[in-house]
C-alpha positions as a Python dict, from the first residue, in 0.01 Angstrom:
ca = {
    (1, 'X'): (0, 0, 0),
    (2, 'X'): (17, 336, 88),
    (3, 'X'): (244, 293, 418),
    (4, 'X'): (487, 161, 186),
    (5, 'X'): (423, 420, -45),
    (6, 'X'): (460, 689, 207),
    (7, 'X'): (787, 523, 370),
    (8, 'X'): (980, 474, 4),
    (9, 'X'): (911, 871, 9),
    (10, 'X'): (1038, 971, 342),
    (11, 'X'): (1371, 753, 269),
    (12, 'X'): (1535, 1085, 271),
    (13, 'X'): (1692, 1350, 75),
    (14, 'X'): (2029, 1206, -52),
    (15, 'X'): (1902, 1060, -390),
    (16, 'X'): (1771, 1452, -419),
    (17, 'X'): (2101, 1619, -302),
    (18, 'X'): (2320, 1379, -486),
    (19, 'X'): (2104, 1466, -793),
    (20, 'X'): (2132, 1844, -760),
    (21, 'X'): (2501, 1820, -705),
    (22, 'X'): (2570, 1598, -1013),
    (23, 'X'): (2375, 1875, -1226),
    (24, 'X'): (2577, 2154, -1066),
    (25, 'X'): (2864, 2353, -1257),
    (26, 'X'): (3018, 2659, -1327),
    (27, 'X'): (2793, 2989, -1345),
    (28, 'X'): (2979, 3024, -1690),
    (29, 'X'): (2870, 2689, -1843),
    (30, 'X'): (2449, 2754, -1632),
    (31, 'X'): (2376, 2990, -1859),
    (32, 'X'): (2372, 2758, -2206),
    (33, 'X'): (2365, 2405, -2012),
    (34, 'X'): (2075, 2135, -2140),
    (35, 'X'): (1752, 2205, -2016),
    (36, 'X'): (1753, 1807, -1909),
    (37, 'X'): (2042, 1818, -1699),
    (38, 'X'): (1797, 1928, -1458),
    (39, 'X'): (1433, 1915, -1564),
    (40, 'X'): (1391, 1565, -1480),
    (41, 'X'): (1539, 1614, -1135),
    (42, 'X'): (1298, 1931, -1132),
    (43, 'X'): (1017, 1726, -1220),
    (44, 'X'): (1154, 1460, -960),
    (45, 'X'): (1112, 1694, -666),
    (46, 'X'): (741, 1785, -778),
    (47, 'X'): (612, 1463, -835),
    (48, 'X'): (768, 1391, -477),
    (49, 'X'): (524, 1562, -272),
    (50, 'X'): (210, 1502, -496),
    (51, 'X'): (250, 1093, -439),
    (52, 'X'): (285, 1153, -88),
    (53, 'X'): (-33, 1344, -69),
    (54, 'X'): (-208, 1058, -279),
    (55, 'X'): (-87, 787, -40),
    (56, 'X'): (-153, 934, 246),
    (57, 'X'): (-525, 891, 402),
    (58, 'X'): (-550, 1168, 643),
    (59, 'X'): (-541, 1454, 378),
    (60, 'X'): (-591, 1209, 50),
    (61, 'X'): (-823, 966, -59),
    (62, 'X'): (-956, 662, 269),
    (63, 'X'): (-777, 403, 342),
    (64, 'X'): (-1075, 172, 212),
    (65, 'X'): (-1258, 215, -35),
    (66, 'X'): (-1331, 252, -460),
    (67, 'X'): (-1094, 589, -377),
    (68, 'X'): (-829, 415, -273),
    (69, 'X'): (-815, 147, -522),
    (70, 'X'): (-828, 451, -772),
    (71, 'X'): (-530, 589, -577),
    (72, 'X'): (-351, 224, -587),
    (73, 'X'): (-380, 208, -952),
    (74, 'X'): (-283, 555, -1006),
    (75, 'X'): (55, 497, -807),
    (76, 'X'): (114, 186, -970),
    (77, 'X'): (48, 359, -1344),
    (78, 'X'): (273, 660, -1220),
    (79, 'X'): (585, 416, -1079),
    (80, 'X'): (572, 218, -1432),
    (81, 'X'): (618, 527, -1625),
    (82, 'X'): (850, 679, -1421),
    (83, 'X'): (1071, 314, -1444),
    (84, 'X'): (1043, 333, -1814),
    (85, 'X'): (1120, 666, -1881),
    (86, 'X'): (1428, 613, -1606),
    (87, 'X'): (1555, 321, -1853),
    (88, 'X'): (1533, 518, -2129),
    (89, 'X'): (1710, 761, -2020),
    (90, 'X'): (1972, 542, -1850),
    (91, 'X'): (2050, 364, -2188),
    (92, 'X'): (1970, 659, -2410),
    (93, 'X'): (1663, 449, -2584),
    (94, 'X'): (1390, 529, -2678),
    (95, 'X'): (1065, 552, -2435),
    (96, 'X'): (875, 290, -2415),
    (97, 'X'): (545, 308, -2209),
    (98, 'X'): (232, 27, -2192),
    (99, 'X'): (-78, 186, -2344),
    (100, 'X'): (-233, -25, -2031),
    (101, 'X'): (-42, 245, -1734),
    (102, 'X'): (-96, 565, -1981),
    (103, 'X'): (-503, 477, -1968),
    (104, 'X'): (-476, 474, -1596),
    (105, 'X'): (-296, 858, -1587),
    (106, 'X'): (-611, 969, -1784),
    (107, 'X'): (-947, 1121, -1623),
    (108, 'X'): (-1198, 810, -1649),
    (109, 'X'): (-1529, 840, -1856),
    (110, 'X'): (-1696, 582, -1568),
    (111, 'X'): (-1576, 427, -1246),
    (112, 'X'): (-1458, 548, -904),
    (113, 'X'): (-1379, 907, -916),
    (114, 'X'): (-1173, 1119, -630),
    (115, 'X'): (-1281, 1387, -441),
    (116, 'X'): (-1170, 1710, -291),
    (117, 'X'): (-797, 1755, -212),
    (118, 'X'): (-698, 1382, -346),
    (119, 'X'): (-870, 1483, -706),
    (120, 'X'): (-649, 1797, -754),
    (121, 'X'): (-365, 1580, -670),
    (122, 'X'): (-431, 1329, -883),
    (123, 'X'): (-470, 1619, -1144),
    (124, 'X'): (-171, 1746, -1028),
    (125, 'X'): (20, 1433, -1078),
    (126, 'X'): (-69, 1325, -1438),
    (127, 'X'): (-16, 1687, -1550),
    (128, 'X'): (301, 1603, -1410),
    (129, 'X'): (363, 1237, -1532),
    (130, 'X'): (295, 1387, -1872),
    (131, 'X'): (575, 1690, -1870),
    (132, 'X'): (771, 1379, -1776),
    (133, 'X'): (708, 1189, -2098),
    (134, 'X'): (731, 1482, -2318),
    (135, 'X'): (1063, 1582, -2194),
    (136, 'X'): (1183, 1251, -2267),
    (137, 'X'): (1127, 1322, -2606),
    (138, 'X'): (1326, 1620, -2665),
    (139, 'X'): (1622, 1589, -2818),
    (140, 'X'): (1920, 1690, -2593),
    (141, 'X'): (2208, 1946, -2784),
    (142, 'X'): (2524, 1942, -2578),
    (143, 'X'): (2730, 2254, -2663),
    (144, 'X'): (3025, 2423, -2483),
    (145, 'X'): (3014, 2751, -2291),
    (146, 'X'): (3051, 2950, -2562),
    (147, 'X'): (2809, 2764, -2793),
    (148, 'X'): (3019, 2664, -3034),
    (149, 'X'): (3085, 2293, -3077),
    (150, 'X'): (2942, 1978, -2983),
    (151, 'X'): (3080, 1806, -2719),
    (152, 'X'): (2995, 1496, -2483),
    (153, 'X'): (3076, 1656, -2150),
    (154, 'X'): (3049, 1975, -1954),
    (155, 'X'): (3293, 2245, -1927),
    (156, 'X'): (3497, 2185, -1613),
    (157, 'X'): (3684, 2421, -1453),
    (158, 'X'): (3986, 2509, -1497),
    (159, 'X'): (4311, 2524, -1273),
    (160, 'X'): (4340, 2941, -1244),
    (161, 'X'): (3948, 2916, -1191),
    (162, 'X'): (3995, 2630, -892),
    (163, 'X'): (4214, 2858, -712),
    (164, 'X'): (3960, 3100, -580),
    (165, 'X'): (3762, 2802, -496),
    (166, 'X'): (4030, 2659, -289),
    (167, 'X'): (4094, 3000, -125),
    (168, 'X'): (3717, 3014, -2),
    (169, 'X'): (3730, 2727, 99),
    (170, 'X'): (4058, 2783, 330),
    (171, 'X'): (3922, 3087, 459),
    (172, 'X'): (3548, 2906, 574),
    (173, 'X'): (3722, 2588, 733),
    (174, 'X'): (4013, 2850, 907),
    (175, 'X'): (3839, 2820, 1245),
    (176, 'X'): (3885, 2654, 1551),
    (177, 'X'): (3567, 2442, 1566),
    (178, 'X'): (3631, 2298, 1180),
    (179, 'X'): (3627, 1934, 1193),
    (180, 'X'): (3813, 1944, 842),
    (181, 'X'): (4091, 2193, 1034),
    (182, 'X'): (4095, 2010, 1350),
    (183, 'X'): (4133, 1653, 1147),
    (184, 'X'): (4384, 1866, 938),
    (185, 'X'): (4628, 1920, 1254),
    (186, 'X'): (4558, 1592, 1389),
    (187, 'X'): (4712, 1428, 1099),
    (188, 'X'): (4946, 1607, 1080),
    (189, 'X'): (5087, 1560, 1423),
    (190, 'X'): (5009, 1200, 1390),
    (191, 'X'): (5226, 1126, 1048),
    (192, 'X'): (5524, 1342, 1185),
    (193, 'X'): (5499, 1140, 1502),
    (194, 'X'): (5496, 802, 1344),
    (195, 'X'): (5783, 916, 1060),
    (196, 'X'): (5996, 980, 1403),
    (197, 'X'): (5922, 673, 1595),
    (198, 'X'): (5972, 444, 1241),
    (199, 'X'): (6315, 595, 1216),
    (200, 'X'): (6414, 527, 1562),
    (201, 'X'): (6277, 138, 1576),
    (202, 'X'): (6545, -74, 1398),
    (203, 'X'): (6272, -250, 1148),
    (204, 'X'): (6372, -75, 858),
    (205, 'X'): (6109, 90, 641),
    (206, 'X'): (5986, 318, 896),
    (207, 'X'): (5775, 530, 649),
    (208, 'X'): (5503, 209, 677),
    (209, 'X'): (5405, 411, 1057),
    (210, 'X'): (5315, 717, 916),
    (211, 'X'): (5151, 580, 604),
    (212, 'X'): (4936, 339, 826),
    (213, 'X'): (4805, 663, 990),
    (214, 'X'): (4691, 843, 707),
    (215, 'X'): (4585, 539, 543),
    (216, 'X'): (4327, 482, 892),
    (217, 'X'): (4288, 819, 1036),
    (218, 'X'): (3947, 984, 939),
    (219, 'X'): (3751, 1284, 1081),
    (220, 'X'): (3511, 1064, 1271),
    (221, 'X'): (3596, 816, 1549),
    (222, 'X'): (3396, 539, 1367),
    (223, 'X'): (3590, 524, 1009),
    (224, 'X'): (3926, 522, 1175),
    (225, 'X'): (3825, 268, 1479),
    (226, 'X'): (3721, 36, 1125),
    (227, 'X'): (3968, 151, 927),
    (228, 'X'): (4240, 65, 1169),
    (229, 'X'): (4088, -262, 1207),
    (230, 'X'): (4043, -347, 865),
    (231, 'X'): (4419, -259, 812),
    (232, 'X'): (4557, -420, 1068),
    (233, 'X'): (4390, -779, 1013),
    (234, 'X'): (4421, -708, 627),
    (235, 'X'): (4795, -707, 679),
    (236, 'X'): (4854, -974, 885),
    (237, 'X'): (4659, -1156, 632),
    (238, 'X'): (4867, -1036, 325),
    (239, 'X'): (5182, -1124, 527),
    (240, 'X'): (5119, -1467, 618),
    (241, 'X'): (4988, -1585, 280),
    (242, 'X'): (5294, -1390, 89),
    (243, 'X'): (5533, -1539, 333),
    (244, 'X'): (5404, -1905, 286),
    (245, 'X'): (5435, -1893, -45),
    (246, 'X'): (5735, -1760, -40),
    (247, 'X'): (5865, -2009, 223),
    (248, 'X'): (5751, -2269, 65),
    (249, 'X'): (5800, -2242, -307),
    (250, 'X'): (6061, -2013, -306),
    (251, 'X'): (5999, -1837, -591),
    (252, 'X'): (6258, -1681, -836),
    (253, 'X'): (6264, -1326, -899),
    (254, 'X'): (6068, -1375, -1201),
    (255, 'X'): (5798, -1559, -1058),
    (256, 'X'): (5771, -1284, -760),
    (257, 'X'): (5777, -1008, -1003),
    (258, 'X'): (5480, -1253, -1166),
    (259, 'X'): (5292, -1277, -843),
    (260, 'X'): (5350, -897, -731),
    (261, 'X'): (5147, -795, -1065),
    (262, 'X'): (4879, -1061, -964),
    (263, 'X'): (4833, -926, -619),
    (264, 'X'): (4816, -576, -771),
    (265, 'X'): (4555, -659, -1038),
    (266, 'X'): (4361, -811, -754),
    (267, 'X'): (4403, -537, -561),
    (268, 'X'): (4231, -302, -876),
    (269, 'X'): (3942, -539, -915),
    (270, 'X'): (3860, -605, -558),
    (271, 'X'): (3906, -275, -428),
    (272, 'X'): (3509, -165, -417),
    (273, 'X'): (3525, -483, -157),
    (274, 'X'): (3621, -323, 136),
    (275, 'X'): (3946, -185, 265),
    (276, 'X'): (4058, -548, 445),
    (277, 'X'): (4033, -720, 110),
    (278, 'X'): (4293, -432, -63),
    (279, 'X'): (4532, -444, 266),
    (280, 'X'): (4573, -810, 251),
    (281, 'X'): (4669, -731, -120),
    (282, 'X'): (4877, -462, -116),
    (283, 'X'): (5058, -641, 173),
    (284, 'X'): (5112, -922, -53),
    (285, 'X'): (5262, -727, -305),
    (286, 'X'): (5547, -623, -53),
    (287, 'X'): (5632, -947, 24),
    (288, 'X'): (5657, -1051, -329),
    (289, 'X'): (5830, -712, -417),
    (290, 'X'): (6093, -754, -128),
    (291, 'X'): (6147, -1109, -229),
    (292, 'X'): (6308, -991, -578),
    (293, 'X'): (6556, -788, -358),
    (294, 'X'): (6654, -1061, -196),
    (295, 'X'): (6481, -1005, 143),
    (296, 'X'): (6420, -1266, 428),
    (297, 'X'): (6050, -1306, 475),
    (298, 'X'): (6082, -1315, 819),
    (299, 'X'): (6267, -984, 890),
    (300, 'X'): (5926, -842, 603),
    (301, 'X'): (5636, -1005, 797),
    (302, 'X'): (5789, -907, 1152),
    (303, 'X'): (5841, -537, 1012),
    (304, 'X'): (5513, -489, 858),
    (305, 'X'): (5311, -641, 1130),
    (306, 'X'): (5474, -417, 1409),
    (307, 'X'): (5478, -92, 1192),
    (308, 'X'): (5114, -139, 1094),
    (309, 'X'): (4997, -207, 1437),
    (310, 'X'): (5199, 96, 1574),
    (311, 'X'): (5077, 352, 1307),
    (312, 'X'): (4697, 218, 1371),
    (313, 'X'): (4779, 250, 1727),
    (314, 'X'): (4908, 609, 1716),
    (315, 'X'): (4585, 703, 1501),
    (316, 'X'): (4311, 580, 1792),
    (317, 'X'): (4547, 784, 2063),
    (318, 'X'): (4512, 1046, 1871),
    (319, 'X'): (4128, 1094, 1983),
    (320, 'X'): (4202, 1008, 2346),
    (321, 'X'): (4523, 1307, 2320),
    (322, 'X'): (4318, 1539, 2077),
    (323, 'X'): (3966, 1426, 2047),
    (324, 'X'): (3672, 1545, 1877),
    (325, 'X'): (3364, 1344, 1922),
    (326, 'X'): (3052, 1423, 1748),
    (327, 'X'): (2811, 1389, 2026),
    (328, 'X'): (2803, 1677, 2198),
    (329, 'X'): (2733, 1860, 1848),
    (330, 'X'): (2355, 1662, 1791),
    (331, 'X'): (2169, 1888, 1979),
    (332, 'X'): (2302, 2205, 1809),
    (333, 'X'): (2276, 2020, 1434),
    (334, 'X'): (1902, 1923, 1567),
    (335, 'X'): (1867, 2267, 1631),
    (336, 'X'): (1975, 2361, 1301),
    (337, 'X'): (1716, 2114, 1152),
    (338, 'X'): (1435, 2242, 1349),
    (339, 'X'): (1496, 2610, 1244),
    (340, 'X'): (1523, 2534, 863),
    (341, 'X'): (1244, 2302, 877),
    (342, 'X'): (1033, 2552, 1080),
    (343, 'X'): (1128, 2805, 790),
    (344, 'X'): (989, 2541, 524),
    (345, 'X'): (645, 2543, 718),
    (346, 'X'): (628, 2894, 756),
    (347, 'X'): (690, 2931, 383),
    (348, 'X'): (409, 2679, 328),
    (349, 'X'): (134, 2849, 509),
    (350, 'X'): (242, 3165, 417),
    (351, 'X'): (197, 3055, 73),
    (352, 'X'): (-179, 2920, 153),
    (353, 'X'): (-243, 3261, 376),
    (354, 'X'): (-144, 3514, 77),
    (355, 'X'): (-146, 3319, -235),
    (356, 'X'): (-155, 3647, -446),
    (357, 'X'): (168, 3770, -243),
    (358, 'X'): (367, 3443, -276),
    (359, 'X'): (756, 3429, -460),
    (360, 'X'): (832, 3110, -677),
    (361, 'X'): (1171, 3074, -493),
    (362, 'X'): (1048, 3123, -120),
    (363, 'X'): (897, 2748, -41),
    (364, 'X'): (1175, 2598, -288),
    (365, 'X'): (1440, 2724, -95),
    (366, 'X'): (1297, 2685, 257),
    (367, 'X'): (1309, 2323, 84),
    (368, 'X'): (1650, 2335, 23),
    (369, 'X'): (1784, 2417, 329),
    (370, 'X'): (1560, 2194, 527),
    (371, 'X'): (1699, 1923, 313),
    (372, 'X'): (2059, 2007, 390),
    (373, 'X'): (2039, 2049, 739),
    (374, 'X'): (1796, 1699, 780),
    (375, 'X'): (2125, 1545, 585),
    (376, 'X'): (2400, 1656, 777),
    (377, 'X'): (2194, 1573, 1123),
    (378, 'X'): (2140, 1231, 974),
    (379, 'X'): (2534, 1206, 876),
    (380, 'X'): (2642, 1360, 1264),
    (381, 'X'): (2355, 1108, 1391),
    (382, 'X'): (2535, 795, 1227),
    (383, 'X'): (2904, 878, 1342),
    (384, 'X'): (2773, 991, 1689),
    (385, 'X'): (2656, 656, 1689),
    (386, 'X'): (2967, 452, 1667),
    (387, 'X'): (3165, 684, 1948),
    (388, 'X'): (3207, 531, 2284),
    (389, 'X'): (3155, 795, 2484),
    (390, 'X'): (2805, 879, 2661),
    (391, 'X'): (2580, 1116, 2565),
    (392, 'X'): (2560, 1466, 2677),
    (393, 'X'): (2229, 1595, 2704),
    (394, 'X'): (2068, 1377, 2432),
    (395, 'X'): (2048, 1054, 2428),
    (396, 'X'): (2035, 759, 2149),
    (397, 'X'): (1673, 709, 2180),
    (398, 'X'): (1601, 1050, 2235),
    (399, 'X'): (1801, 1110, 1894),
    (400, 'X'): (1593, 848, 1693),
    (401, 'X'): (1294, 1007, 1835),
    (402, 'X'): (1331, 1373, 1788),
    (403, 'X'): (1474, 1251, 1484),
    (404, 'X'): (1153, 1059, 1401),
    (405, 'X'): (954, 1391, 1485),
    (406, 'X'): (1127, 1639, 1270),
    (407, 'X'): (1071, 1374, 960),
    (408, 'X'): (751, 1372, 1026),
    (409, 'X'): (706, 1785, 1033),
    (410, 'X'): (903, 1777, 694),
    (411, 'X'): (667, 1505, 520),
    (412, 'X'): (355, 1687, 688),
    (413, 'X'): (474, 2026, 513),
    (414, 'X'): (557, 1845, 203),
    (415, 'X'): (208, 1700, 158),
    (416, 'X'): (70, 2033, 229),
    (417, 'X'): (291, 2165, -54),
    (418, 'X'): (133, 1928, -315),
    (419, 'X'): (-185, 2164, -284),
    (420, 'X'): (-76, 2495, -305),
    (421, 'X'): (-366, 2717, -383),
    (422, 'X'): (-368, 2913, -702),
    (423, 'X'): (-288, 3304, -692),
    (424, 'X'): (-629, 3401, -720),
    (425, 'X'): (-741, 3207, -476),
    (426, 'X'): (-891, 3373, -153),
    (427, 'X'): (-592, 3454, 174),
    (428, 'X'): (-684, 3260, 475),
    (429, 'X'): (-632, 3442, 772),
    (430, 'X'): (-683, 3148, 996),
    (431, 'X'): (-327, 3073, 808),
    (432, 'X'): (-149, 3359, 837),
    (433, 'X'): (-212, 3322, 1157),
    (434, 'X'): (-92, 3040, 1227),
    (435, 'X'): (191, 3072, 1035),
    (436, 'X'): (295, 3386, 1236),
    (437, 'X'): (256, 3187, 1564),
    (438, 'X'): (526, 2935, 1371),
    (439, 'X'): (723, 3256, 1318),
    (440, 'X'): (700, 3342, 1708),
    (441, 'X'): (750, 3030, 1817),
    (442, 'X'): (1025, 2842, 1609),
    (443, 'X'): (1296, 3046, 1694),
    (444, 'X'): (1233, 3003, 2052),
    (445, 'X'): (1236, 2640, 2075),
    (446, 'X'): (1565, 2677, 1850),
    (447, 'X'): (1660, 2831, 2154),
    (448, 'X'): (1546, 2597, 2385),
    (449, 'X'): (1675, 2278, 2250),
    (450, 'X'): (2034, 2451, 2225),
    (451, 'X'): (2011, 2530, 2575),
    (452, 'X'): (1859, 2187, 2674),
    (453, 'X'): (1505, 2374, 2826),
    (454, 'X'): (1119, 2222, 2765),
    (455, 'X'): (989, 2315, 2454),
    (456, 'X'): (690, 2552, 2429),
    (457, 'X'): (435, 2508, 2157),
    (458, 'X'): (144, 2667, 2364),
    (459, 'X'): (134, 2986, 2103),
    (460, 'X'): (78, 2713, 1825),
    (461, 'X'): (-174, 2514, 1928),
    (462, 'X'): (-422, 2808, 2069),
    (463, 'X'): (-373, 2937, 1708),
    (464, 'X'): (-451, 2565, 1554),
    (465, 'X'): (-766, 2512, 1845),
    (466, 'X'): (-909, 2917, 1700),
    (467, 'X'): (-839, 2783, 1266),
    (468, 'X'): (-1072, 2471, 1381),
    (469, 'X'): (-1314, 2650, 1541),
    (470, 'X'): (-1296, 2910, 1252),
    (471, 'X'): (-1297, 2601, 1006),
    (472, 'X'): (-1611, 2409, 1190),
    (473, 'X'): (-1689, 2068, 1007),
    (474, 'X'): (-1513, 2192, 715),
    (475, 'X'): (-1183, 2109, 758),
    (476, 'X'): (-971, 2158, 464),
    (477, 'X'): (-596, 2021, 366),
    (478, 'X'): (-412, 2300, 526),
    (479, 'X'): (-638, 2237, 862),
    (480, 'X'): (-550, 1947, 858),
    (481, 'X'): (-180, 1920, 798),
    (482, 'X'): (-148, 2188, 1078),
    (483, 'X'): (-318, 1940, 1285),
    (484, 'X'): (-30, 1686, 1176),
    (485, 'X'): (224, 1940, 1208),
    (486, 'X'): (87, 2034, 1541),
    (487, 'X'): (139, 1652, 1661),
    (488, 'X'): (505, 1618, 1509),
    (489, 'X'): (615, 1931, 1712),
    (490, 'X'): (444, 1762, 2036),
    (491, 'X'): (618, 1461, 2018),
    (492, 'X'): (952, 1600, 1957),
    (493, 'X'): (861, 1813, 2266),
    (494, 'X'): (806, 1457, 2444),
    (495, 'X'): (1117, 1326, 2313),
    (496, 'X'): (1358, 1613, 2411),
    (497, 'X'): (1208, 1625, 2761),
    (498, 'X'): (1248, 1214, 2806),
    (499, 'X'): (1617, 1278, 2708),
    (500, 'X'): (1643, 1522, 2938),
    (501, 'X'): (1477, 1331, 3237),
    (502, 'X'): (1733, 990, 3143),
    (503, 'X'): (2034, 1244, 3170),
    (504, 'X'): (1923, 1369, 3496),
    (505, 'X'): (1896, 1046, 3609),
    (506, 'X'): (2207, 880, 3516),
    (507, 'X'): (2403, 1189, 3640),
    (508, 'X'): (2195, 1167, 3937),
    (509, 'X'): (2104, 803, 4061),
    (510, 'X'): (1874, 927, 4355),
    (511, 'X'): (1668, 1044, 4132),
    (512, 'X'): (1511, 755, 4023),
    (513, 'X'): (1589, 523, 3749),
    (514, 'X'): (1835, 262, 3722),
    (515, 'X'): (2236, 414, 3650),
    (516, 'X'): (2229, 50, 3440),
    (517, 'X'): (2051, 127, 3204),
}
């Protein structure tokens, strides 16, 4: 199906970024590293946009049709050799593909045959599949820096060479509106605060305050509102079943010391569970570990209860003394989205308007960035999310559809990569033109949504009505994807103003609309 198709691609970039980052290291170790550490993610990221153009009917084969069926059996070919050679490399065996998928990624004598732009991606794509097979083949040498003995791992860094790292990063995050800075102080406050307060109350192991609030507090309201939860209920948990069984069996100090282990192997093996399952352990394992001293379960449970509860309690005041909710920051991290995914288009078209004049590195990092930027809106969208406070100038379903629009402009400019002409193909100035009304125009609705104004696309689509007259019946894959494009940047246009119109109208009831809603 190629909705299903299309939607397993536009999933997002982490599987991408996580990829590059794994494959990163030092500058030192770049220079002599495997040439599979990143060609398969390399080959990942081309193969990306070529299905996408394949699956999608407006600039690939019909939806119905002996095309499409073509197109279905060359996706299905492509995903079972991609699987195997994904196993293979996963359990370091060798390759092992059905002759049945490799006759599929092969030009047919007879049969249904594509056309136009979905033939040179399907050309595209088992040129592709193919580099993907033969790399599997090659046989990987893993060699230090300097080249001169095998080893199974990369050079790491060392601890002299982390400490410029660490100072860079001190000096970026060494500004006021740092989250990681701002969480920094907050903590700080907040475990100094609770050591006091556990030393005044007369429970006795007053360091359990402080180490409840580092143990909850995280950057966004969301984690610590969960965290705090989690830890709270986990410990009353912990503290009720340890002090039955001590109650009840009383235990000797050998069989305490026996069940404090237990608790702490649990704690090991269940700790990917979920941070309620590893407080109820670890709470446990007091108990059990004051019992050998000869404490009274009572005087444990009523301690740990009221000094867990107090540090969780001093770590949500925290954001009501010194908050810092994510919210207000969407718009500007939208911003930041539309501006690097702008730059990605431009790069596109520029590409198709001067093919002769294009860099290899201009639309792959226009990529990049685009793909950072879509990431950390995504992340700020999800913790914005779980913050109860109300929205300032964009709304939740003004979020999810702006958010909808700008994926949309990203998979339109990806498709439009998958056919990038040739250098000695002819320039289109219908392109270049278009792409310097993008130019023009991006910046300025950067602008706009910052400063929560309409957004203006009027320079863009004159320039896409004067390419389709230009273009007549005609219409090629770049025509057509600025079409698409076009569209996205209309409805996030839509979406921006209805967020604006719902704000207006909650902060102003006489407006119209219902302050209920």
């Amino acid at each position: 199906d190629p909705q299903l198709a299309l939607a397993a691609l536009d999933d997002g970039p982490q599987p991408l970024m996580d990829a590059r980052s794994a494959a990163a290291v030092t500058p030192r170790a770049a220079k002599r590293r495997p040439s599979q550490l990143r060609g398969y993610r390399l080959l990942a990221e081309r193969i990306r946009p070529v299905l996408a153009s394949m699956a999608d009917p407006v600039v690939g084969a019909p939806m119905l049709g002996p095309e499409r069926d073509r197109v279905r059996e060359l996706l299905a070919a492509t995903a079972t050799v991609l699987d195997a050679v994904a196993h293979a490399v996963r359990r370091s065996r060798p390759v092992r593909l059905p002759p049945e998928a490799m006759a599929v990624l092969e030009v047919p004598e007879s049969g249904p045959m594509l056309n136009g732009a979905a033939r040179r991606a399907a050309l595209k794509l088992m040129a592709l599949v193919n580099d993907v097979v033969e790399s599997s083949d090659e046989r990987v040498e893993a060699v230090t820096s300097e080249g001169t003995k095998d080893r199974r791992h990369l050079p790491r860094p060392t601890v002299p060479g982390l400490i410029p790292v660490a100072l860079r990063a001190l000096r970026r995050e060494a500004r006021w509106d740092s989250r990681i800075l701002r969480h920094a102080v907050r903590l700080t406050v907040v475990a100094v605060c609770g050591y006091l307060l556990g030393a005044v109350l007369p429970f006795g192991h007053g360091y359990w305050a402080p180490l409840t609030s580092v143990m909850v507090l995280r950057p966004d309201f969301g984690q610590t509102f969960s965290r705090g939860v989690a830890r709270f209920c986990g410990t009353l948990a912990g503290v009720l079943i340890g002090g039955l069984v001590v109650t009840l069996a009383h235990p000797d100090p050998y069989v305490s010391a026996t069940l404090a282990v237990v608790c702490a192997a649990f704690m090991f093996m269940l700790l990917r569970t979920g941070f309620i399952v590893a407080s109820l352990c670890v709470s446990a394992y007091v108990v059990f570990l004051l019992g050998i001293a000869g404490a009274e379960v009572g005087q444990t449970v009523q301690a740990r209860v009221a000094l867990t509860l107090l540090g969780g309690l001093m770590a949500m005041a925290s954001y009501v003394v010194f908050p810092a909710w994510e919210t207000p920051l969407l718009r500007d991290r939208l911003a930041d989205w539309l501006a690097t995914g702008g730059q990605y288009a431009i790069a596109v078209f520029d590409a198709h308007a001067r093919p002769a004049e294009r860099r290899p590195r201009q639309v792959r990092e226009a990529l990049l960035d685009a793909r950072a930027a879509r990431s950390e809106y995504e992340q700020l969208e999800g913790r914005a999310r779980r913050e109860p406070v109300r929205h300032r100038g964009l709304g939740r379903r003004a979020a999810q559809a702006a958010q909808t629009a700008l994926s949309t402009t990203g998979r339109v400019t990806m498709l439009l990569e998958a056919h990038l002409p040739d250098r000695d193909a002819a320039p289109s100035p219908e392109a270049e033109e278009f792409a310097a009304a993008l130019r023009t125009a991006v910046p300025k609705a950067v602008e706009a949504v910052r400063e929560r104004r309409p957004l203006d696309w009027t320079a863009v689509q004159e320039s896409l009505e004067h390419w389709q007259e230009r273009a007549g019946e005609r219409q090629g894959v770049a025509v057509r994807s600025a079409e698409l494009l076009v569209e996205a940047l209309d409805d996030l246009a839509e979406a921006l103003a209805g967020g604006a119109r719902q704000q207006r109208a909650l902060q102003d009831p006489t407006r119209g609309g219902d302050p209920s809603h």
